[in-house]
Structures are given as C-alpha cells and as structure tokens.
Coordinates of C-alpha atoms in Angstrom, one line a residue:
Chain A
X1 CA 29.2 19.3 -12.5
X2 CA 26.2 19.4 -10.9
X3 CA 24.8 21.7 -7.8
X4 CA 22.6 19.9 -4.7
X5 CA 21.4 20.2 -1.8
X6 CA 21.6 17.0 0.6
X7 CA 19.5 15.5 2.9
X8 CA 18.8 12.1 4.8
X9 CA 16.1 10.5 6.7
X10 CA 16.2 7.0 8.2
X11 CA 13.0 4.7 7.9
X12 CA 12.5 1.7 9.7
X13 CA 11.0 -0.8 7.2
X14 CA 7.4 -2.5 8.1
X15 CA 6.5 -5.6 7.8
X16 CA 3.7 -5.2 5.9
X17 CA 6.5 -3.6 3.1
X18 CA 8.0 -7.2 2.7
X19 CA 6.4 -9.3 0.1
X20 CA 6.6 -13.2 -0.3
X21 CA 10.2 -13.5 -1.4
X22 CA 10.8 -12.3 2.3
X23 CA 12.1 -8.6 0.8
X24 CA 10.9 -5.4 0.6
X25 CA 9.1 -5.1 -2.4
X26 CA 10.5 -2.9 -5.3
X27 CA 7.3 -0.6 -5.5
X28 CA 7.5 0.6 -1.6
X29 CA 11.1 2.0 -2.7
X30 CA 9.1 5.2 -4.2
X31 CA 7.6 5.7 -0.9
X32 CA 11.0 6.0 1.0
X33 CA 12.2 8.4 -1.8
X34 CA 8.8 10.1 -1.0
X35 CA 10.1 10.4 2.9
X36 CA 13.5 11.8 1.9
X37 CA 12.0 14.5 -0.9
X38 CA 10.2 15.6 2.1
X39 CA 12.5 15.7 5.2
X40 CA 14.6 17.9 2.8
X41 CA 11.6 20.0 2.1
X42 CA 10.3 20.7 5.5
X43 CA 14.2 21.3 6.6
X44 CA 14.9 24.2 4.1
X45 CA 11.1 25.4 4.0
X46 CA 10.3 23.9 1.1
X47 CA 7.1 21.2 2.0
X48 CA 4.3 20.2 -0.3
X49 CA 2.3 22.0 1.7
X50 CA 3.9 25.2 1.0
X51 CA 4.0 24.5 -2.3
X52 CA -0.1 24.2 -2.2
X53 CA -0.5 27.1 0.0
X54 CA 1.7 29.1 -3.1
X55 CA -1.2 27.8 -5.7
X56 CA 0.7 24.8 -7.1
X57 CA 0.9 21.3 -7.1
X58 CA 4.2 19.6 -8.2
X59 CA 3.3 16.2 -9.6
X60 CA 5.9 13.0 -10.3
X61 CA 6.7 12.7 -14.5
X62 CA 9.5 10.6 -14.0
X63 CA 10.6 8.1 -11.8
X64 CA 13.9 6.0 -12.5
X65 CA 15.2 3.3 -9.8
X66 CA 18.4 0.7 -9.8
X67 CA 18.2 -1.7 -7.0
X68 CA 21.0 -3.4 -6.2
X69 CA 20.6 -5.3 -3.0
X70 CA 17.6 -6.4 -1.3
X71 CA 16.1 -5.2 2.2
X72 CA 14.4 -7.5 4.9
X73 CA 12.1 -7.1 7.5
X74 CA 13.7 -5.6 10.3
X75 CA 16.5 -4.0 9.1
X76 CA 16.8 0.1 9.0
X77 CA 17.4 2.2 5.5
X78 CA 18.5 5.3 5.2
X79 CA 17.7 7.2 2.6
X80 CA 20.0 10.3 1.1
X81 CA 18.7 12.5 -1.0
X82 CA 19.8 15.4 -3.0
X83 CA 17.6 18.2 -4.7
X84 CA 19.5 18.5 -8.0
X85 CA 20.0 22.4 -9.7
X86 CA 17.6 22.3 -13.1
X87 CA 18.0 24.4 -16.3
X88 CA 14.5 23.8 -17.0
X89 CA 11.0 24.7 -14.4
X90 CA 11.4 21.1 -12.8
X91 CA 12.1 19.6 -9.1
X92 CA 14.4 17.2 -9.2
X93 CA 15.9 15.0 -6.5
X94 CA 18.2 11.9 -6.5
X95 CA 18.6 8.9 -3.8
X96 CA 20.6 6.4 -2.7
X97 CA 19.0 3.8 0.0
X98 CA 21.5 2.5 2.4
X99 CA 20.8 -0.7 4.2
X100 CA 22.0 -0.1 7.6
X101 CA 22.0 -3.3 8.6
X102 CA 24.8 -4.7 6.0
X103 CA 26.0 -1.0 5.4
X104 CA 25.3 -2.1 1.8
X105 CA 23.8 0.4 -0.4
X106 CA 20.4 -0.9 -1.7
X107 CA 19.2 1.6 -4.5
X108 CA 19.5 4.6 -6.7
X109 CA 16.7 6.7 -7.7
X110 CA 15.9 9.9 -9.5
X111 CA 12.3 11.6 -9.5
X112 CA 11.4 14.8 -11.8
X113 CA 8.3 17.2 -11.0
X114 CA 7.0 19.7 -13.1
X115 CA 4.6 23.0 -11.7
X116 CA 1.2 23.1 -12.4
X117 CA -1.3 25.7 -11.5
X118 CA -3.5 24.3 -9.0
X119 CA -6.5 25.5 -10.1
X120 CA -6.2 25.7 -13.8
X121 CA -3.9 22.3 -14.1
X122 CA -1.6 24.3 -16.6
X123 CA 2.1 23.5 -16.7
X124 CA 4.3 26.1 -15.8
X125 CA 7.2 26.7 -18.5
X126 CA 9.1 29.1 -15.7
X127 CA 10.1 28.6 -11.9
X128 CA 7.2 30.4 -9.8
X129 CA 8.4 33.4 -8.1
X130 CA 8.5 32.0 -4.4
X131 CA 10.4 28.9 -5.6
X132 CA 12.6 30.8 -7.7
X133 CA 13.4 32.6 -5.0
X134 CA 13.7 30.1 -2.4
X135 CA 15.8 28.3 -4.5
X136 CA 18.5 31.3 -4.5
X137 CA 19.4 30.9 -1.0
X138 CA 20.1 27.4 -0.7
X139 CA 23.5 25.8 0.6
X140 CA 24.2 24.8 -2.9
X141 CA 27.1 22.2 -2.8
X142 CA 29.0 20.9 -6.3
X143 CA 29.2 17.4 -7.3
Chain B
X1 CA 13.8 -3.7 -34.5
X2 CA 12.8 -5.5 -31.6
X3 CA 11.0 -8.7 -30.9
X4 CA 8.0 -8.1 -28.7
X5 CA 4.7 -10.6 -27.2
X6 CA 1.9 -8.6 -26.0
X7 CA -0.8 -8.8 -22.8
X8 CA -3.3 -6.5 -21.3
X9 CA -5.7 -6.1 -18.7
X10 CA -8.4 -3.7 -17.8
X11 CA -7.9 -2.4 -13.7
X12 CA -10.2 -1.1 -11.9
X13 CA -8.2 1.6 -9.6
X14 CA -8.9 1.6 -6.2
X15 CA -9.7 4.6 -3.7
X16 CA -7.2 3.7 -1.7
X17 CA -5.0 3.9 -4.5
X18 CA -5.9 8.1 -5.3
X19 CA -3.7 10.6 -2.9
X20 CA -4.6 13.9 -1.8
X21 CA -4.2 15.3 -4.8
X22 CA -7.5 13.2 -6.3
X23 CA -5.6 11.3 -8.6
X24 CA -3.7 7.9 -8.4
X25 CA -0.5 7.5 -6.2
X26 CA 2.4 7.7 -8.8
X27 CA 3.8 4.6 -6.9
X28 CA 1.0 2.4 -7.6
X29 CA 1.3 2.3 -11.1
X30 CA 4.1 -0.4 -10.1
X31 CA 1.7 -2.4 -9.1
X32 CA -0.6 -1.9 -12.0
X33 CA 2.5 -3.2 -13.9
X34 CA 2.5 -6.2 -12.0
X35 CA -1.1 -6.8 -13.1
X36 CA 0.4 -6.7 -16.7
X37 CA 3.1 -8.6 -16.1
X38 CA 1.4 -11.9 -14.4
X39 CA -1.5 -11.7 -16.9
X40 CA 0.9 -11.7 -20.0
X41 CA 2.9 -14.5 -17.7
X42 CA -0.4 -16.8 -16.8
X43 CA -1.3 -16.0 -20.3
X44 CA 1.8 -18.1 -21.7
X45 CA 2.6 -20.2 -19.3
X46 CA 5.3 -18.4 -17.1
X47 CA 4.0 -17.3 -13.9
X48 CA 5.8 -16.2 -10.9
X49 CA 5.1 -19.8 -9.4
X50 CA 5.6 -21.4 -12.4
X51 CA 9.8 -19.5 -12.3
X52 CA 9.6 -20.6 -8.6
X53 CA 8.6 -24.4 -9.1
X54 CA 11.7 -24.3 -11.5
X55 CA 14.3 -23.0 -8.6
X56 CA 14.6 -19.2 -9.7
X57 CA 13.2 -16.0 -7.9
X58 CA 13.2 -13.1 -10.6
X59 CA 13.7 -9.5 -8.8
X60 CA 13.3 -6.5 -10.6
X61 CA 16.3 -4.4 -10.8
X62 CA 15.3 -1.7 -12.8
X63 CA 11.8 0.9 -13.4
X64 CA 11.6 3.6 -15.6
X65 CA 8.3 5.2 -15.4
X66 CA 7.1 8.5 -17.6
X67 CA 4.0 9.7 -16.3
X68 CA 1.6 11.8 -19.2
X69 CA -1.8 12.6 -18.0
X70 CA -3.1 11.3 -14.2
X71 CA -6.1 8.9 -13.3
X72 CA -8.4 9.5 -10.9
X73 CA -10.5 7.6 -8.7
X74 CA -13.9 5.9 -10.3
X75 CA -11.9 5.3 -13.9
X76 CA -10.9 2.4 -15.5
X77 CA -7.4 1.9 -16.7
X78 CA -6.0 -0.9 -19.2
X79 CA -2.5 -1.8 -18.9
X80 CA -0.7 -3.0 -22.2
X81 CA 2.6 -5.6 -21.4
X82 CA 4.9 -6.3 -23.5
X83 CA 7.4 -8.9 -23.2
X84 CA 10.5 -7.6 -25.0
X85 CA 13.0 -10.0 -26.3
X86 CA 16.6 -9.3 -24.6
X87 CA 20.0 -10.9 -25.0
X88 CA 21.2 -11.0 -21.7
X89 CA 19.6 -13.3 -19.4
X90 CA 17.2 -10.7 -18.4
X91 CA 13.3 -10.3 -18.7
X92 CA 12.6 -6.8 -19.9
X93 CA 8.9 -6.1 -20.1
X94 CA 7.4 -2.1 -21.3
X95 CA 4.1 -1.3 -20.7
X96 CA 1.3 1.6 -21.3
X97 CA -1.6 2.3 -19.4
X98 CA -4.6 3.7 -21.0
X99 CA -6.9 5.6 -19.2
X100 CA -10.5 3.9 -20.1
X101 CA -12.5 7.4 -19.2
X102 CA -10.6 9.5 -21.0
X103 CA -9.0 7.2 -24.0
X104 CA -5.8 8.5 -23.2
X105 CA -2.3 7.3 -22.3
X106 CA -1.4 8.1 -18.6
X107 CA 2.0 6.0 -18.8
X108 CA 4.6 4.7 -20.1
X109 CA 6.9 2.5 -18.3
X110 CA 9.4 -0.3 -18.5
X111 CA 11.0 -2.8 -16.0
X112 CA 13.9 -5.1 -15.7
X113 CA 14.5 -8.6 -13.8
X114 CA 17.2 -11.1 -13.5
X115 CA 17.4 -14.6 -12.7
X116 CA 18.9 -15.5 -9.5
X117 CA 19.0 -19.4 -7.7
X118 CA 16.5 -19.7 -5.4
X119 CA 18.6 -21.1 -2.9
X120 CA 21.9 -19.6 -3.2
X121 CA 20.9 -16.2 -4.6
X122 CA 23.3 -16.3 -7.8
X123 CA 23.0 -14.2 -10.2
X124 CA 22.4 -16.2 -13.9
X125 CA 24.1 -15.3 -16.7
X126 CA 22.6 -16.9 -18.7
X127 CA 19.1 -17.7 -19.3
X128 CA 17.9 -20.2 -17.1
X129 CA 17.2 -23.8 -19.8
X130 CA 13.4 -24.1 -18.9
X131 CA 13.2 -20.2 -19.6
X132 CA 14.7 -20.6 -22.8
X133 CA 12.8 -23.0 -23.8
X134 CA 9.8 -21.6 -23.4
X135 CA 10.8 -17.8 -25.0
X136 CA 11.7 -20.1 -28.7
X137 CA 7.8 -21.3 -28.5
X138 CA 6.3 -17.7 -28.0
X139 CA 4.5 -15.6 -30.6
X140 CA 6.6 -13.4 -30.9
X141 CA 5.8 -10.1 -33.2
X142 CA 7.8 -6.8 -34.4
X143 CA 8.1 -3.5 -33.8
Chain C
X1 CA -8.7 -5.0 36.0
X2 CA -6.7 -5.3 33.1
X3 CA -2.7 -6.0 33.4
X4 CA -1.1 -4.2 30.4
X5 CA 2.8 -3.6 29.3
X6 CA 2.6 0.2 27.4
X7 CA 5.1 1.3 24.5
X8 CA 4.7 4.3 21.8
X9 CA 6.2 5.3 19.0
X10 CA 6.0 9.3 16.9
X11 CA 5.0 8.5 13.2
X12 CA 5.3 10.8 10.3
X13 CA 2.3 9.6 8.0
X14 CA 2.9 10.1 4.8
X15 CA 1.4 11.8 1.3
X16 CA 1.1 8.2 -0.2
X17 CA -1.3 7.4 2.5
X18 CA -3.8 10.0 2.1
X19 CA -6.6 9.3 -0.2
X20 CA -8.9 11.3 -2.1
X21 CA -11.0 12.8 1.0
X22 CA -7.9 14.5 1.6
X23 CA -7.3 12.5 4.8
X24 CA -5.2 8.9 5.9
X25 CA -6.8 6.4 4.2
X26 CA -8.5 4.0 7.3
X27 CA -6.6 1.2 6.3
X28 CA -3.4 2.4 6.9
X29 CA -4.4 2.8 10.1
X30 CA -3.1 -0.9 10.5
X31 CA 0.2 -0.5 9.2
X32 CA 0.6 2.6 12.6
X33 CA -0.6 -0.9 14.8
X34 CA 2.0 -2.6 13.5
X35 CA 4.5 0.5 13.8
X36 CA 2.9 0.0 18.0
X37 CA 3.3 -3.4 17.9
X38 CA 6.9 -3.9 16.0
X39 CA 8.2 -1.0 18.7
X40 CA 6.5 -2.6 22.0
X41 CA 8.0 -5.9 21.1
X42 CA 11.6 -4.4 20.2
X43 CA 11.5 -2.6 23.5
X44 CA 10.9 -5.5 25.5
X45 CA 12.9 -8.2 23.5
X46 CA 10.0 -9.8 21.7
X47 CA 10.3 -8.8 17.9
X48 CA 8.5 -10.7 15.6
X49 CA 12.6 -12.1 14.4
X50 CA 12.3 -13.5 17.7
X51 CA 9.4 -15.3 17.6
X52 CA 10.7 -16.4 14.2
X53 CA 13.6 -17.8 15.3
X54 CA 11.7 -19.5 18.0
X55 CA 9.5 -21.2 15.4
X56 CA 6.1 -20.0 15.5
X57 CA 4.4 -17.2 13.3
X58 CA 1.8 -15.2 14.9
X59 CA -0.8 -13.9 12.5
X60 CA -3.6 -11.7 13.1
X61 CA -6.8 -13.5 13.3
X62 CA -8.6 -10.3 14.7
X63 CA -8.8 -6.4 14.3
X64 CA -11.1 -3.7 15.7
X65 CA -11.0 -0.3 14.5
X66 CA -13.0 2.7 15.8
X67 CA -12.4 6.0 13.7
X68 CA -12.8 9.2 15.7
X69 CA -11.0 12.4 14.1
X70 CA -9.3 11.9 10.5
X71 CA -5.3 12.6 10.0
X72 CA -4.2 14.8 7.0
X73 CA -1.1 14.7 5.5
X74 CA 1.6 16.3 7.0
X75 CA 0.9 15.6 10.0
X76 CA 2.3 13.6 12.7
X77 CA 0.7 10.9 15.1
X78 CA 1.6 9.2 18.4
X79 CA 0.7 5.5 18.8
X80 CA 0.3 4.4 22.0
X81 CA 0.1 0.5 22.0
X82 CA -1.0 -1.9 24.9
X83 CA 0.1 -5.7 25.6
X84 CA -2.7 -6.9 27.2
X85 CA -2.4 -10.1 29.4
X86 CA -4.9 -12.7 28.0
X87 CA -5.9 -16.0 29.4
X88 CA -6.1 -18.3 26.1
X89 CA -2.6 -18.5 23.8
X90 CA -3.0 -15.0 21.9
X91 CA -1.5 -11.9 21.8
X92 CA -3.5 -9.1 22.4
X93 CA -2.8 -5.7 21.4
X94 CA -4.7 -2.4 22.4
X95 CA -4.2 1.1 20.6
X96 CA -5.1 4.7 20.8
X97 CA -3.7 6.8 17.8
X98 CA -3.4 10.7 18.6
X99 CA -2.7 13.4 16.4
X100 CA -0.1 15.1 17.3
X101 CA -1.1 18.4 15.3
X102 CA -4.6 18.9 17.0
X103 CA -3.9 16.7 20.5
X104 CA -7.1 14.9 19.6
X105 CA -7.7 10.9 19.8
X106 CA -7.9 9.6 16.1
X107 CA -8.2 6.2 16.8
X108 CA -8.9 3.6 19.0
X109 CA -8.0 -0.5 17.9
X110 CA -7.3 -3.7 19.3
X111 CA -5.7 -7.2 17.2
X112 CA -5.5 -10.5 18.2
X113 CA -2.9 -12.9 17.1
X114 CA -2.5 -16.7 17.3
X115 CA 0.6 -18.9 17.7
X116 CA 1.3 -21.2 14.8
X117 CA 3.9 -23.7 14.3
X118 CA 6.1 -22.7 11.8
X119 CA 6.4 -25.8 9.9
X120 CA 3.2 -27.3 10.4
X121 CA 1.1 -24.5 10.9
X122 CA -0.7 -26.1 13.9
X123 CA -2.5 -23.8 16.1
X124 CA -0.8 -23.7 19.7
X125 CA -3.4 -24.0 22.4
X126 CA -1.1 -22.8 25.3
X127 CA 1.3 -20.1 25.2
X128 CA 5.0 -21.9 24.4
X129 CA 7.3 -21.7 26.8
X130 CA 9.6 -19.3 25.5
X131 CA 6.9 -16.8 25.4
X132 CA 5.1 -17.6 28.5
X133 CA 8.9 -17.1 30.0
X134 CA 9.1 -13.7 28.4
X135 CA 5.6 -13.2 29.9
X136 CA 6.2 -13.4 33.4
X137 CA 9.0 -10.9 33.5
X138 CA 7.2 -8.0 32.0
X139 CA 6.1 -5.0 33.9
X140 CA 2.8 -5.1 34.1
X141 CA 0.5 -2.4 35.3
X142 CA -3.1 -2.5 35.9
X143 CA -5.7 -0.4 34.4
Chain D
X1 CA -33.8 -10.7 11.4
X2 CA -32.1 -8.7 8.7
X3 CA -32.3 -7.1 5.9
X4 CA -30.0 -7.3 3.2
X5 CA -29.1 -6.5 -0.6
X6 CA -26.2 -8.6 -1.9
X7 CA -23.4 -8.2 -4.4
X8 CA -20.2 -10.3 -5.2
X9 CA -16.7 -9.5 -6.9
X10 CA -13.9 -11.6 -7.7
X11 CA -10.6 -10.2 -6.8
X12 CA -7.0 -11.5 -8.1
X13 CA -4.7 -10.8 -5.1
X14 CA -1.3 -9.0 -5.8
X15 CA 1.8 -10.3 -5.3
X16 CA 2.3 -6.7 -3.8
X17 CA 0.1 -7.6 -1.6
X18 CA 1.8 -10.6 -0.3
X19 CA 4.2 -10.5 3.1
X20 CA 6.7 -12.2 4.1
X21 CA 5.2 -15.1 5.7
X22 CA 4.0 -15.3 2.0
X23 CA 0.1 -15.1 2.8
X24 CA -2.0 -12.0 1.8
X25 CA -1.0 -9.6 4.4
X26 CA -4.1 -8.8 6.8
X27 CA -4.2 -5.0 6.5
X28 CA -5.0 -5.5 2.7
X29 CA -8.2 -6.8 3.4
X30 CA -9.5 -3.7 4.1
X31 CA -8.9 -3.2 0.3
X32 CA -11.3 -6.0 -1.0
X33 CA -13.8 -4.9 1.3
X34 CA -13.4 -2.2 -0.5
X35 CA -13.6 -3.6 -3.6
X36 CA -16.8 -5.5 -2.8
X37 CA -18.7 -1.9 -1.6
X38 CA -17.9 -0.2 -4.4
X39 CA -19.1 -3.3 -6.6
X40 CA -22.1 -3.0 -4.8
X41 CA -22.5 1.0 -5.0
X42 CA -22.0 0.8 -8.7
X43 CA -24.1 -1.8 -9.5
X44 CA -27.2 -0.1 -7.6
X45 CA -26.6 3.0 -8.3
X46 CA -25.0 4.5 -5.4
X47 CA -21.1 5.3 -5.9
X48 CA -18.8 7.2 -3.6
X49 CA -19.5 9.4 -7.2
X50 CA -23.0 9.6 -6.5
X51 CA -22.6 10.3 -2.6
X52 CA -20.1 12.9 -3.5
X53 CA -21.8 14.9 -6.2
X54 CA -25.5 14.7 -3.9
X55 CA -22.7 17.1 -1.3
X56 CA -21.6 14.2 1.2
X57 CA -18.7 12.1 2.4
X58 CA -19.1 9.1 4.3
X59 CA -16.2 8.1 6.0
X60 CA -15.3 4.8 7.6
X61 CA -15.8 4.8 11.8
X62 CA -15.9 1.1 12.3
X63 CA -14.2 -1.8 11.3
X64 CA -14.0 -5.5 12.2
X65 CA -12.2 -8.4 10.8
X66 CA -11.5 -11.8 11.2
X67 CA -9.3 -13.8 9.8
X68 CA -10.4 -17.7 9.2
X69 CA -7.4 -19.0 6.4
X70 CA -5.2 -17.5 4.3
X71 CA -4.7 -16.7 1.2
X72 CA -1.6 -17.2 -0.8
X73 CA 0.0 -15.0 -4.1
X74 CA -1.4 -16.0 -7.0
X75 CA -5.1 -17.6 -5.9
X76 CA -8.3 -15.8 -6.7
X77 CA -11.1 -14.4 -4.3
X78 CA -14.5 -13.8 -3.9
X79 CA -15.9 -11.1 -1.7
X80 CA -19.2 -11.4 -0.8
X81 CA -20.7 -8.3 0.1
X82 CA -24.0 -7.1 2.1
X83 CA -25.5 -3.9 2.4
X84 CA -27.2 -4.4 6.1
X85 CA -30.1 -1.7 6.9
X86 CA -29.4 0.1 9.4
X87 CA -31.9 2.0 11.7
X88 CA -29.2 5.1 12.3
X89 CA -28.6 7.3 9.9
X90 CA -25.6 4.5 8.9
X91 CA -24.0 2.8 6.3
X92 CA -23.2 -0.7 7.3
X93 CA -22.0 -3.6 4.9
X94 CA -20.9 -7.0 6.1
X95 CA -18.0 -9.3 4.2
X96 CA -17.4 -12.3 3.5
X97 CA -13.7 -13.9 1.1
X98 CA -13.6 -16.9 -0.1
X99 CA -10.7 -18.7 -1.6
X100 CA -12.1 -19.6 -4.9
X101 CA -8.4 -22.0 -4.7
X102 CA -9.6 -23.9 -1.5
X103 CA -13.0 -22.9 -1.6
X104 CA -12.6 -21.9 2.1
X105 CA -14.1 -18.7 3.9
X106 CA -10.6 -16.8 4.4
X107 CA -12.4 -13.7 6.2
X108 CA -15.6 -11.7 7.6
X109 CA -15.6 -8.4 8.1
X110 CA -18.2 -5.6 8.9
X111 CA -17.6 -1.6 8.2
X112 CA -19.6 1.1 9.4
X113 CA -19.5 4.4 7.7
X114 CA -21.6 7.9 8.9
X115 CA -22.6 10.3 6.5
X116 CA -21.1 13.9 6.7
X117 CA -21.8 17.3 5.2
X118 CA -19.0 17.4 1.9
X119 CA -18.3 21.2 3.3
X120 CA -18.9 21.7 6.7
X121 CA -18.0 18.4 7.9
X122 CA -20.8 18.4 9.8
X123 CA -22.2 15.1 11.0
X124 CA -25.9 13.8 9.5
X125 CA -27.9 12.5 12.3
X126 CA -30.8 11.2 9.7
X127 CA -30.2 10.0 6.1
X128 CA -29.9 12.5 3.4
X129 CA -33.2 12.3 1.2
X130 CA -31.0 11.5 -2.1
X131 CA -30.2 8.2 -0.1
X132 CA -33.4 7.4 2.0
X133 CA -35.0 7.5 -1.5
X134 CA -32.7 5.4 -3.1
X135 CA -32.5 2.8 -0.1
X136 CA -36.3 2.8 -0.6
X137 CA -36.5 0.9 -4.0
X138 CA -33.5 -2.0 -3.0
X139 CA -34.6 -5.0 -3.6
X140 CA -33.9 -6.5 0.1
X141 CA -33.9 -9.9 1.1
X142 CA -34.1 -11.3 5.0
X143 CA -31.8 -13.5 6.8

C-alpha cells in the first residue's frame, strides 16, 4: 500500500519532439514527466524554485521508463503523476502518459531525487525541515 | 554470466545541454546513449539504416538510468556500450559514462528495443534472420 | 502596409530549457515559433497535418532572431505570432515573445518556409491552390 | 573587406536530432553553430571558460540562418566557422555546414553576441581589455 498525491497536466507535443520514425522520440518522454513533477509542485507549493529559495537543490538519481505505444505529431498527452510517500530523504514521483488522441496509455515512469545542500553539494540523509513539514499536510490518498 | 560486445565514444557535452543547475540535463544522457549505441552499431555493421534497409524499425521500450556524480559544461565524457546478449528477440544494450575531467563514473544506464515490421508495425518474436545472423559472427566476451 | 492574420498562444518554458547562464537557452526560442506557428495554423484550419495531407512539406529555409531580455525558468511567456501575406510561394511568419513575469519584449523573430512536393521534393514556385484558397479567406488586417 | 580567423569541426548529427520529415530539424542548427564557436574559442584560447572566469557573459542577441539542403540521420557535417571583427564592442561569427555525404553547403548562419558584466548584468559598450588583448594577437586573414 502505497500513499500519493496526484496530479495531471496536458502537453501538446511539438514537432520538433518527433524524430525520423515519425514519433516522439523516447528521450523527450523525461521532459513531459519534468512538466507533470512540476504542475504538482507549483499546485501544492512545492516548485523547484521553493526548493532553491529553502537552500537545496533536488537532483534526478533515477529515472525508469516503459513505453508502450508511440505518440505522433499532433496528437495531445496527458501526463498523470503522483508524488509517492518515501521511508527514506527522497522525492519520488510516478507517471503514466496518456495519448489523448487514441485514449491509449503511452508510458510509465518513475523518477527519484535526493536533497543536497546547495552550497556545500552534501546529500542530506534526513527530510529538510520545510519539506518535512510540507509534506505533513498533503491530501495523502492510498493506493 | 552474460555475453557482452563493447563500444565507446568520447562526447564533447554541449552548453545547451547544462540546465540551470550548471550541470548536464539528466534527459540528455539518453541521447549520449544513443551516441554509444550507433558507434558500437556502425562499429559492427548494424546501424539504424542498416535494421531499416532490412524492413524493421527498432523502438526502445525500456531506460533505466542511475545517475552517480553530474557533468558540467566544458568536460568531456566517454560513453562505454555494451551490447548484451538476450534471449528474447530484444536488443538490450548497458552503458557507463565516464566523466573525462574528473575520471569518474557519472552513469549507469541500460536500454531495451524490439523488433517490429516496418510496415505493419508487428511486434517480432523472434529475432529478425539477418539480425541473427549477424549476433553468431560478433566478438562476443564475458562478464 | 503589411496584411497580417495574428494568433498567440501562453507557454510554460521549462527547467530543461535553461542553460547554464541561468536563463532559456536562445535556441529554444525556435521551438516557442513553432508553438506560434503550430497554434496560428490550428486556429485557422492550416496545420502542418493539413498541408501533409495535401502533399507538400513546408520547411524552413529562413530564421531571424533578435534577443532583447532573457527568460528564466519558471516563468511563463506569450507568443504572439504573425502570418504575413507574401508575394512569392512562402510562408512568412512574424514573432514577438513576451515575458509574462516582467511584461517585457524578449524576443522578436521572423521564418520563412518553402512549398515542396512531397514525393519529389520540387520547389513550388506559386502558392498551390489549396493554400492560395485558404489564403483568400483569412482575415487579414493591415499594420 | 573582412577580417577573419577560421576554425572547422566535424559534427555526427543525432538521430535525436532528426524530425519527422526525417531531415535534421532546423532549430538544431543552432547547436552546431555552437559547436563550431566553441571549437574555435578553445582552440585560440578564448572559451565561454575563459570569458567567464575574466567576470563576463556574452549572450546571444542575433541570429540568422539559412537553410540551403538538408541533412539526413546518420550523415556527417562540417561546420565552418569565422570569427568576423567587429568594430562594436561585439562578438560576431559567421557559419557555414556542409554535408560531408553530398558534399553540399546545407546552411549559413551568422550570431552576434554582446558582452555583459557576469554580476551586474550591465552591458559593455567597449571590449573588455582581457579580450581586446587577446583579439590583438589572432592571426586574421581578409576576404
């Protein structure tokens, strides 16, 4: 059982995102999981920039994608994603790309971050205080 | 014990390629990958147009990517590919990139792609005859 | 006297398009045109699909850019794009970028695009008729 | 009559870089140009490393391209670059890409790019001395 918090963003595709086999190509899925990580960030209060203005900078460790169906030019994705409760000092998110075109989903994905000190680059073994607290009063749902 | 045949290539990494945090895009490692896998593909005579000529188009349908120290703009990076043997009709490659500058491992990564008909999109279960082929004729080593 | 057809469109840039200075990389600045160009030509029933499916491509064959106040991430831009009647067979495009966070110009551009033939690439020297139709039932203003 | 100091660097487009009319799409350019200044900086001496640590940015204000032929995933390039002298306190280099498949001219391009105070952002109406000095012992030819 696992707590998250859900959000979605849709993202028309550009053209210059397809590549020669007429699809979007597989690397330009990271940066729609980047748009979803951050609608769902600046809707609870949570935005990278917030996170800097705190003194820390949350970079990507792990990145894990399935794709399962290909998106053209053209068509409209949206992209769900869920901040996922951790045990350990990490940010977490999952996401699932729908093709809203064929109502097909295209894609699973899973990032992790870790906290580093801005200035001294160290990785930080605990939650921060403001994100621990932040993190408290989310609309945690189970799945 | 698997069955591997190895590749590199030195990249020079763009600055268009750092972010606002100074260092390298996580996503465009995925394209640093690519660099690895046509080189090791030119290298032994299986490029992308060479799968093409023969009637398949090869998608990627799975990344993994463990990011370990970041790269910044101005450094030079060498990207190791291997080409792992598999038994489903699959062409699983794993790479590391090694930060030139520093002489340390940024990444790890690993990606997966399957066969599918150019023109009618099935998926192959088996390996395509001209693929196999040429995979009994590689140098292949073990690890 | 120019005659012009205007359309905008609100775009969130993104963390993967800042580079090291902190700021939008300039060449991303031509993936906002396209964002213009792709919403203009929706709006009015001229998407590139269209011209697709009437068979001709349309690629770019020139591009102005002048740079006037830099974007940051985070923050969000308007582009306002410009059909722009032309006498020989091209598609001219005119853009201002503004920043939405500071109300300041960020950009001004302007592409050019040529009919091809699909299949045999030939360069069209007048406009063909399905565009030149289009064409005539736009509203134009003058500026 | 101009002066000039020349440099070249060959360039393997990406299949990333590809679109789906399966040609090089145009807004990558920008990136060899790239690739072919920084070439060039290196090579003489003059980084965006060097420019950095002597306290200055210089942004891009000015772009131009155009587009002669394409280029297709999985042939080589050549950009030609020149570092024009400039009266104003400017940094101007002019492009050209070859094909090295077709040996065709597939683009020319010109950037301009101002010099600005690292910290107050302040704009630099002469050249700073670490760069008049430096611009001093080029080896320029005419053309």
């Amino acid at each position: 059982m696992k707590q998250f918090v859900e959000d979605s963003v849709e993202v028309r595709v550009r053209f210059s995102e397809s590549d020669a086999m007429g699809v979007i190509w597989h690397g330009n899925y990271l940066k729609f999981f980047e748009d979803g990580r951050e609608k769902l960030g600046e809707h609870f209060g949570m935005s990278y920039l917030d996170i800097s203005k705190a003194g820390y900078v949350v970079p990507i460790v792990n990145v894990e994608v399935k794709y399962l169906a290909p998106v053209t030019f053209g068509q409209k994705i949206k992209v769900i994603c869920h901040l996922v409760d951790a045990k350990a000092a990490k940010i977490i998110h999952e996401y699932e790309i729908w093709n809203l075109a064929t109502n097909q989903i295209s894609c699973k994905g899973r990032t992790e971050q870790v906290f580093l000190n801005q200035d001294t680059k160290s990785l930080q073994l605990n939650y921060p205080e403001f994100y621990e607290k932040w993190k408290k009063n989310l609309p945690w749902k189970q799945k």
